[in-house]
Amino acid sequence: MWSLRYSQIIFLLPRLGWKNVIRAMGYRLLLKTGLHPVCKLKAKLSAGCFFNTESNLKSSLIPRVSTDAWVYSWNYFDWFSVKAPFEAPNWFGRPISGLPDWPSKHPWWRVAKPNTEDGDIKEIWELSRFHWAIAMAQRAANGDTDELVRLNSWLSDWVHKNPAFFGPNWRCGQEASIRVMHLAAAAMVLHQTSPSTPNIFTFLRAHLARISATFSYAISQDNNHGVLEAVGLFVGAEWIISEENDAQARSWAIEGRRWMEERALRLIAEDGSFSMYSVAYHREFLDALSFAEIWRRRLNLPSFSSRFMDRTAKAAIWLKAFTHQGTGDAPNIGANDGTRLFQFADTPYRDFRPSVQLACVLFCGSNAYDPGPWDVALHWLQILLPGASLPVEKSQQFDDGGFVILRGSGEDAQAFVRYPRFKFRPSQSDLLHVDLWVGGENLLRDAGSYGYHTEVCWLKYFGGTASHNTVQFDDRDQMPRLSRFLFGDWLKADSLQPLSSSAQATQFAVGYKDGRGARHHREVSLYKGRLQVVDQVQGFITKAVLRWRLQPGDWRLEPSPEGWQLVLNSEGVVKLIVSATVPVLRCELVQGWESRHYLEKTPVPVLEVEVQQSCTLTTEVHWAT
């Protein structure tokens, strides 16, 4: 088994990119031996005043809308709150898991890499991302001077408890970048981007040194890390340069701008898809690029290239296509680590409209939506709303990333299909998954990813085939898991029938054959009031299991003339009917799990249909129109 696993890893090396492999291996080797330049970094952070309490905040005479977050509680991943006093939080506490405080007295690189037994390090990182800085700055700008005192107090406490390059909060360059961006956003809200206090510049230099030292490793990942760390370098360095003629800062600024543009052009496909094949991560990197453009405008810096602006505009339109206009929610497709940058309003975590509106205004020159709470960030950051608006979405195929969106004619219904188009490494075994949304309700849904440092059973479940609306062969994943973030045997789509529409239906079909000879072909047709999915399965050894992960509700499973029928009694009636061309060994409603927020899992009903022979399975979902 081990030899097979290592042979698959070796086979994947060219697809991961030899430069990336060398960067990653060199980083790990030098870090382990203590020879990496990051191990030699030294800096001393200064506690005290970060923002001037005597400054005229120049806020509007009429207070602007601000978030109520972080007033009476500490917030983790937008779902877990801890009641807390005015004072700064415990930067190393773990209230979700209940584990002891994370050790913080050693250089970050001397501490062993986090593992399942240690708990999830992201639970530590969450408060150190400085989300609270924006909320406190808003309230201070609206006249609450106590909040400015509190903001300075929390920042001072953080640098006192987290000396430069010591403890878990210095472990990741991306975390350092997020702190830089949120601090810069708070400075914009307070109108204190210039002049800035010496403590801020001391803070920035330490963080930029940390980001730059391991930036090569971030680039090797071909994911969000390289994008966010490039933005962090650009924002922090240009902030320093705006007041000081600093040669090191100029070098960082050049590095950040260069790699930010390079990452956007490499990782964003021509159709706007992102390398991580994830809706949540798409929002994260797009938010970071939006803030880079805002910062560029604020400091009156040279424009980014037209290619960068065009590619980022396509990424903005991609996220708009996946976001439900009425609810702001989006399919939970792909990995989801709970990140939400730049919270300026009290919109839910799963409302993607603030990010879509900001990016579309900046990069497309048009509004995504009519006025609403999603405009709050633009008001605070002094971005004028354009007069033009983008058109309403139609059915779309994003073939570069392997996504299709089928939209109903004359009704609010969408079906999302995921299929293999892997230029970059997949993190979930979710091929041919289908998400169904009707009237803003997610009737057929994805499980999410729950946690990255969790028990092996949950890691396998949430990233595996069993947590998606697709067919699983012989109790195994479609692709073998080689590590926590890597699958082998990247599959390829075949028998693809491109998206087509007629007066009756919108249709799409695609298939794949896995490494063990099992084959799945799926045809999806969206009619008015009805979704039909036809699955042809063959080549498996013992069994094939079709799963439909359902919206929580009062579902009833009962026989029907076609085979089996699920009925949901709500405001209207939703029916799901499954039939097969061979005898069905098992058709039952079981309990599954989903994670709508990071480190949160809740039960959901799952329909499982099991067959033991090659056959055609037909699923129809009916709803009231």
JSON list of N, CA and C in Angstrom, two decimals, residues 46-55 148-149 151-153 155-157 159 192 196-201:
[
{"chain": "A", "resi": 46, "resn": "SER", "atom": "N", "xyz": [6.70, 47.02, 19.23]},
{"chain": "A", "resi": 46, "resn": "SER", "atom": "CA", "xyz": [6.48, 48.06, 20.24]},
{"chain": "A", "resi": 46, "resn": "SER", "atom": "C", "xyz": [5.02, 48.11, 20.63]},
{"chain": "A", "resi": 47, "resn": "ALA", "atom": "N", "xyz": [4.75, 47.98, 21.92]},
{"chain": "A", "resi": 47, "resn": "ALA", "atom": "CA", "xyz": [3.39, 48.13, 22.43]},
{"chain": "A", "resi": 47, "resn": "ALA", "atom": "C", "xyz": [3.09, 49.62, 22.64]},
{"chain": "A", "resi": 48, "resn": "GLY", "atom": "N", "xyz": [1.83, 49.92, 22.90]},
{"chain": "A", "resi": 48, "resn": "GLY", "atom": "CA", "xyz": [1.44, 51.31, 23.13]},
{"chain": "A", "resi": 48, "resn": "GLY", "atom": "C", "xyz": [0.41, 51.77, 22.13]},
{"chain": "A", "resi": 49, "resn": "CYS", "atom": "N", "xyz": [0.52, 53.01, 21.71]},
{"chain": "A", "resi": 49, "resn": "CYS", "atom": "CA", "xyz": [-0.48, 53.62, 20.83]},
{"chain": "A", "resi": 49, "resn": "CYS", "atom": "C", "xyz": [-0.21, 53.28, 19.38]},
{"chain": "A", "resi": 50, "resn": "PHE", "atom": "N", "xyz": [-1.21, 52.70, 18.71]},
{"chain": "A", "resi": 50, "resn": "PHE", "atom": "CA", "xyz": [-1.10, 52.42, 17.29]},
{"chain": "A", "resi": 50, "resn": "PHE", "atom": "C", "xyz": [-1.86, 53.45, 16.46]},
{"chain": "A", "resi": 51, "resn": "PHE", "atom": "N", "xyz": [-2.99, 53.90, 16.98]},
{"chain": "A", "resi": 51, "resn": "PHE", "atom": "CA", "xyz": [-3.77, 54.92, 16.30]},
{"chain": "A", "resi": 51, "resn": "PHE", "atom": "C", "xyz": [-3.91, 56.12, 17.22]},
{"chain": "A", "resi": 52, "resn": "ASN", "atom": "N", "xyz": [-3.77, 57.29, 16.63]},
{"chain": "A", "resi": 52, "resn": "ASN", "atom": "CA", "xyz": [-3.76, 58.54, 17.37]},
{"chain": "A", "resi": 52, "resn": "ASN", "atom": "C", "xyz": [-5.14, 58.85, 17.94]},
{"chain": "A", "resi": 53, "resn": "THR", "atom": "N", "xyz": [-5.24, 58.94, 19.24]},
{"chain": "A", "resi": 53, "resn": "THR", "atom": "CA", "xyz": [-6.52, 59.22, 19.88]},
{"chain": "A", "resi": 53, "resn": "THR", "atom": "C", "xyz": [-6.87, 60.70, 19.86]},
{"chain": "A", "resi": 54, "resn": "GLU", "atom": "N", "xyz": [-5.89, 61.54, 19.52]},
{"chain": "A", "resi": 54, "resn": "GLU", "atom": "CA", "xyz": [-6.14, 62.98, 19.47]},
{"chain": "A", "resi": 54, "resn": "GLU", "atom": "C", "xyz": [-6.55, 63.45, 18.09]},
{"chain": "A", "resi": 55, "resn": "SER", "atom": "N", "xyz": [-6.43, 62.57, 17.10]},
{"chain": "A", "resi": 55, "resn": "SER", "atom": "CA", "xyz": [-6.68, 62.96, 15.72]},
{"chain": "A", "resi": 55, "resn": "SER", "atom": "C", "xyz": [-8.16, 63.23, 15.47]},
{"chain": "A", "resi": 148, "resn": "LEU", "atom": "N", "xyz": [-11.81, 53.35, 20.31]},
{"chain": "A", "resi": 148, "resn": "LEU", "atom": "CA", "xyz": [-10.44, 53.63, 19.87]},
{"chain": "A", "resi": 148, "resn": "LEU", "atom": "C", "xyz": [-9.44, 53.24, 20.95]},
{"chain": "A", "resi": 149, "resn": "VAL", "atom": "N", "xyz": [-9.80, 53.52, 22.21]},
{"chain": "A", "resi": 149, "resn": "VAL", "atom": "CA", "xyz": [-8.96, 53.08, 23.33]},
{"chain": "A", "resi": 149, "resn": "VAL", "atom": "C", "xyz": [-8.86, 51.56, 23.34]},
{"chain": "A", "resi": 151, "resn": "LEU", "atom": "N", "xyz": [-9.29, 49.50, 20.79]},
{"chain": "A", "resi": 151, "resn": "LEU", "atom": "CA", "xyz": [-8.51, 49.05, 19.65]},
{"chain": "A", "resi": 151, "resn": "LEU", "atom": "C", "xyz": [-7.02, 49.12, 19.94]},
{"chain": "A", "resi": 152, "resn": "ASN", "atom": "N", "xyz": [-6.57, 50.23, 20.47]},
{"chain": "A", "resi": 152, "resn": "ASN", "atom": "CA", "xyz": [-5.15, 50.37, 20.82]},
{"chain": "A", "resi": 152, "resn": "ASN", "atom": "C", "xyz": [-4.74, 49.36, 21.89]},
{"chain": "A", "resi": 153, "resn": "SER", "atom": "N", "xyz": [-5.64, 49.13, 22.84]},
{"chain": "A", "resi": 153, "resn": "SER", "atom": "CA", "xyz": [-5.35, 48.19, 23.92]},
{"chain": "A", "resi": 153, "resn": "SER", "atom": "C", "xyz": [-5.18, 46.76, 23.40]},
{"chain": "A", "resi": 155, "resn": "LEU", "atom": "N", "xyz": [-4.41, 45.83, 20.28]},
{"chain": "A", "resi": 155, "resn": "LEU", "atom": "CA", "xyz": [-3.20, 45.76, 19.46]},
{"chain": "A", "resi": 155, "resn": "LEU", "atom": "C", "xyz": [-1.95, 45.70, 20.34]},
{"chain": "A", "resi": 156, "resn": "SER", "atom": "N", "xyz": [-1.94, 46.51, 21.38]},
{"chain": "A", "resi": 156, "resn": "SER", "atom": "CA", "xyz": [-0.79, 46.53, 22.28]},
{"chain": "A", "resi": 156, "resn": "SER", "atom": "C", "xyz": [-0.65, 45.20, 23.01]},
{"chain": "A", "resi": 157, "resn": "ASP", "atom": "N", "xyz": [-1.77, 44.62, 23.42]},
{"chain": "A", "resi": 157, "resn": "ASP", "atom": "CA", "xyz": [-1.72, 43.33, 24.10]},
{"chain": "A", "resi": 157, "resn": "ASP", "atom": "C", "xyz": [-1.25, 42.23, 23.16]},
{"chain": "A", "resi": 159, "resn": "VAL", "atom": "N", "xyz": [0.85, 42.47, 20.54]},
{"chain": "A", "resi": 159, "resn": "VAL", "atom": "CA", "xyz": [2.30, 42.50, 20.30]},
{"chain": "A", "resi": 159, "resn": "VAL", "atom": "C", "xyz": [3.07, 42.13, 21.56]},
{"chain": "A", "resi": 192, "resn": "GLN", "atom": "N", "xyz": [-6.35, 57.42, 9.08]},
{"chain": "A", "resi": 192, "resn": "GLN", "atom": "CA", "xyz": [-5.01, 57.50, 9.64]},
{"chain": "A", "resi": 192, "resn": "GLN", "atom": "C", "xyz": [-4.02, 56.65, 8.86]},
{"chain": "A", "resi": 196, "resn": "SER", "atom": "N", "xyz": [1.23, 57.91, 10.09]},
{"chain": "A", "resi": 196, "resn": "SER", "atom": "CA", "xyz": [1.02, 56.74, 10.93]},
{"chain": "A", "resi": 196, "resn": "SER", "atom": "C", "xyz": [1.97, 56.75, 12.11]},
{"chain": "A", "resi": 197, "resn": "THR", "atom": "N", "xyz": [1.61, 56.02, 13.14]},
{"chain": "A", "resi": 197, "resn": "THR", "atom": "CA", "xyz": [2.44, 56.00, 14.34]},
{"chain": "A", "resi": 197, "resn": "THR", "atom": "C", "xyz": [3.66, 55.09, 14.14]},
{"chain": "A", "resi": 198, "resn": "PRO", "atom": "N", "xyz": [4.75, 55.33, 14.86]},
{"chain": "A", "resi": 198, "resn": "PRO", "atom": "CA", "xyz": [5.93, 54.46, 14.75]},
{"chain": "A", "resi": 198, "resn": "PRO", "atom": "C", "xyz": [5.62, 53.01, 15.08]},
{"chain": "A", "resi": 199, "resn": "ASN", "atom": "N", "xyz": [4.68, 52.77, 16.00]},
{"chain": "A", "resi": 199, "resn": "ASN", "atom": "CA", "xyz": [4.36, 51.39, 16.36]},
{"chain": "A", "resi": 199, "resn": "ASN", "atom": "C", "xyz": [3.80, 50.60, 15.18]},
{"chain": "A", "resi": 200, "resn": "ILE", "atom": "N", "xyz": [3.02, 51.27, 14.33]},
{"chain": "A", "resi": 200, "resn": "ILE", "atom": "CA", "xyz": [2.48, 50.60, 13.15]},
{"chain": "A", "resi": 200, "resn": "ILE", "atom": "C", "xyz": [3.60, 50.21, 12.20]},
{"chain": "A", "resi": 201, "resn": "PHE", "atom": "N", "xyz": [4.55, 51.10, 11.97]},
{"chain": "A", "resi": 201, "resn": "PHE", "atom": "CA", "xyz": [5.63, 50.78, 11.04]},
{"chain": "A", "resi": 201, "resn": "PHE", "atom": "C", "xyz": [6.54, 49.69, 11.59]}
]
